[in-house]
């Protein structure tokens, strides 16, 4: 298979954008897929069976995905001697929607991580993690169904920028000396130094995407989660820029909590979204104690990393949670777990994280009938306690299925 130029499937057409930057999806859209390493091939086979089954069942053959394989990771390295061929990046940018399996970080491959490289080179600035409960999943809390949030995590800035110097290094010593001489900042000698850059542009891009999602999906609120009481000019600025953007670009459809209570007695007018903000530590408590008060959360990179996993644990979904990374015009969907190399090729692991990432993808395409079919089939399968090993070991009286059997069970459980 060529990795620098891809031959699109003859029966498919390209997904285009309209004048407002919204997707125009043909009945046979070309969607790129990257198999991934380790358990990637196992979960891809199961998941694709589910995607194709749901689309066929929902649209009776009128719509179908024209899959186009592109390469990255171990498969690209084996076939083309490169971990992340430029042709793969070009194909994702050009066809706009892709779904991938997990990928091994190449040792000595000249990059920190393939996933980070993909995000940076395609400017996928928003990491999106929907967190909700599927009945039948074992959960550590009493009412997991009360949590239903979508987390928008900024993906390119914050302490993840990679600008840091080890304690005792020449760079750290010079940075400490510079801070002392230029700003009279007193940093303990011998400290390690890390930089936390956060921009107005990066913050506003993320908050804009979160507000649009809330409006498009009839969600009541967007909460800006930040630690601005301590980090005023990064986290605090994120919050201020978020409110500013809501006023400037969505002034007619957003209101603040004060406006909601003073002007509307706490009753949200139809079609409007309330903007809230919460300090990061309080947000963790709120998701446990008052989960139903939150819909969409927009937050900088590090907070987003923490709150995503904490929230997912609440619904019992650690390891089966879906995710997507998006720019303004490209969306890359992926499971949140890694390559689990010890299970590779055993047809054993749970394909739900990739399947639910596909549910996000179908919603992104506007094919929500097929997406809901999969979600209902998943709940039916979980409630029947027919599950893969990871859930079987947490349930009494469950039937153990292989990865591919689980995919087939979902298709069998689809009800139009
Ligand atoms: P991992 O691959 O997520 O596996 C850790 C453990 O999580 C597994 O041993 C298994 O636990 C459980 N698990 C993961 N996926 C599962 C599934 N689909 N079904 C059931 N259980 C599952 O994490 P890792 O071992 O730290 O990372 C391995 C490699 O993956 C590394 O090279 C890392 O860089 C890469 N990685 C890639 C991505 C990505 O591509 N987005 C993300 C994270 C890590 P039990 O053994 O307890 O059953």
PDB file of N, CA, C and O in Angstrom, residues 133 139-148 287-292 314-315:
ATOM      1  N   UNK A 133     -22.801   7.401  31.487  1.00  0.00           N
ATOM      2  CA  UNK A 133     -22.921   6.049  32.015  1.00  0.00           C
ATOM      3  C   UNK A 133     -23.725   5.168  31.062  1.00  0.00           C
ATOM      4  O   UNK A 133     -24.778   5.578  30.564  1.00  0.00           O
ATOM      5  N   UNK A 139     -19.726   0.249  38.381  1.00  0.00           N
ATOM      6  CA  UNK A 139     -19.259   1.603  38.714  1.00  0.00           C
ATOM      7  C   UNK A 139     -18.998   1.708  40.215  1.00  0.00           C
ATOM      8  O   UNK A 139     -19.693   1.075  41.009  1.00  0.00           O
ATOM      9  N   UNK A 140     -18.033   2.546  40.627  1.00  0.00           N
ATOM     10  CA  UNK A 140     -17.735   2.675  42.059  1.00  0.00           C
ATOM     11  C   UNK A 140     -18.657   3.659  42.792  1.00  0.00           C
ATOM     12  O   UNK A 140     -18.549   3.789  44.004  1.00  0.00           O
ATOM     13  N   UNK A 141     -19.557   4.369  42.087  1.00  0.00           N
ATOM     14  CA  UNK A 141     -20.425   5.325  42.789  1.00  0.00           C
ATOM     15  C   UNK A 141     -21.880   4.838  42.761  1.00  0.00           C
ATOM     16  O   UNK A 141     -22.243   3.957  41.976  1.00  0.00           O
ATOM     17  N   UNK A 142     -22.744   5.474  43.644  1.00  0.00           N
ATOM     18  CA  UNK A 142     -24.113   4.971  43.801  1.00  0.00           C
ATOM     19  C   UNK A 142     -25.025   5.319  42.626  1.00  0.00           C
ATOM     20  O   UNK A 142     -25.873   4.540  42.236  1.00  0.00           O
ATOM     21  N   UNK A 143     -24.864   6.556  42.073  1.00  0.00           N
ATOM     22  CA  UNK A 143     -25.756   6.990  40.994  1.00  0.00           C
ATOM     23  C   UNK A 143     -24.938   7.457  39.782  1.00  0.00           C
ATOM     24  O   UNK A 143     -24.932   8.653  39.445  1.00  0.00           O
ATOM     25  N   UNK A 144     -24.259   6.519  39.138  1.00  0.00           N
ATOM     26  CA  UNK A 144     -23.370   6.929  38.037  1.00  0.00           C
ATOM     27  C   UNK A 144     -24.126   7.577  36.875  1.00  0.00           C
ATOM     28  O   UNK A 144     -23.560   8.383  36.138  1.00  0.00           O
ATOM     29  N   UNK A 145     -25.418   7.268  36.725  1.00  0.00           N
ATOM     30  CA  UNK A 145     -26.191   7.799  35.597  1.00  0.00           C
ATOM     31  C   UNK A 145     -26.388   9.308  35.683  1.00  0.00           C
ATOM     32  O   UNK A 145     -26.772   9.947  34.700  1.00  0.00           O
ATOM     33  N   UNK A 146     -26.114   9.917  36.852  1.00  0.00           N
ATOM     34  CA  UNK A 146     -26.280  11.374  36.983  1.00  0.00           C
ATOM     35  C   UNK A 146     -25.164  12.151  36.288  1.00  0.00           C
ATOM     36  O   UNK A 146     -25.280  13.343  36.091  1.00  0.00           O
ATOM     37  N   UNK A 147     -24.073  11.491  35.965  1.00  0.00           N
ATOM     38  CA  UNK A 147     -22.971  12.176  35.281  1.00  0.00           C
ATOM     39  C   UNK A 147     -23.133  12.010  33.770  1.00  0.00           C
ATOM     40  O   UNK A 147     -23.229  10.892  33.269  1.00  0.00           O
ATOM     41  N   UNK A 148     -23.195  13.133  33.073  1.00  0.00           N
ATOM     42  CA  UNK A 148     -23.278  13.119  31.604  1.00  0.00           C
ATOM     43  C   UNK A 148     -22.648  14.421  31.110  1.00  0.00           C
ATOM     44  O   UNK A 148     -23.334  15.432  30.937  1.00  0.00           O
ATOM     45  N   UNK A 287     -18.298  17.301  40.566  1.00  0.00           N
ATOM     46  CA  UNK A 287     -18.666  16.177  39.688  1.00  0.00           C
ATOM     47  C   UNK A 287     -19.104  14.959  40.495  1.00  0.00           C
ATOM     48  O   UNK A 287     -19.910  14.155  40.036  1.00  0.00           O
ATOM     49  N   UNK A 288     -18.564  14.831  41.716  1.00  0.00           N
ATOM     50  CA  UNK A 288     -18.993  13.713  42.574  1.00  0.00           C
ATOM     51  C   UNK A 288     -20.302  14.021  43.296  1.00  0.00           C
ATOM     52  O   UNK A 288     -21.170  13.156  43.423  1.00  0.00           O
ATOM     53  N   UNK A 289     -20.440  15.295  43.770  1.00  0.00           N
ATOM     54  CA  UNK A 289     -21.571  15.613  44.652  1.00  0.00           C
ATOM     55  C   UNK A 289     -22.794  16.143  43.908  1.00  0.00           C
ATOM     56  O   UNK A 289     -23.917  15.935  44.340  1.00  0.00           O
ATOM     57  N   UNK A 290     -22.572  16.894  42.806  1.00  0.00           N
ATOM     58  CA  UNK A 290     -23.697  17.492  42.071  1.00  0.00           C
ATOM     59  C   UNK A 290     -23.509  17.300  40.562  1.00  0.00           C
ATOM     60  O   UNK A 290     -23.525  18.262  39.793  1.00  0.00           O
ATOM     61  N   UNK A 291     -23.316  16.046  40.124  1.00  0.00           N
ATOM     62  CA  UNK A 291     -22.947  15.810  38.717  1.00  0.00           C
ATOM     63  C   UNK A 291     -23.965  16.330  37.717  1.00  0.00           C
ATOM     64  O   UNK A 291     -23.598  16.763  36.620  1.00  0.00           O
ATOM     65  N   UNK A 292     -25.247  16.325  38.076  1.00  0.00           N
ATOM     66  CA  UNK A 292     -26.254  16.700  37.072  1.00  0.00           C
ATOM     67  C   UNK A 292     -26.254  18.191  36.760  1.00  0.00           C
ATOM     68  O   UNK A 292     -26.933  18.623  35.829  1.00  0.00           O
ATOM     69  N   UNK A 314     -15.702   7.479  37.420  1.00  0.00           N
ATOM     70  CA  UNK A 314     -17.003   7.535  38.097  1.00  0.00           C
ATOM     71  C   UNK A 314     -18.071   6.694  37.386  1.00  0.00           C
ATOM     72  O   UNK A 314     -18.974   6.176  38.007  1.00  0.00           O
ATOM     73  N   UNK A 315     -17.997   6.639  36.053  1.00  0.00           N
ATOM     74  CA  UNK A 315     -18.994   5.861  35.313  1.00  0.00           C
ATOM     75  C   UNK A 315     -18.466   4.454  35.017  1.00  0.00           C
ATOM     76  O   UNK A 315     -19.039   3.724  34.208  1.00  0.00           O
TER      77      UNK A 315
END
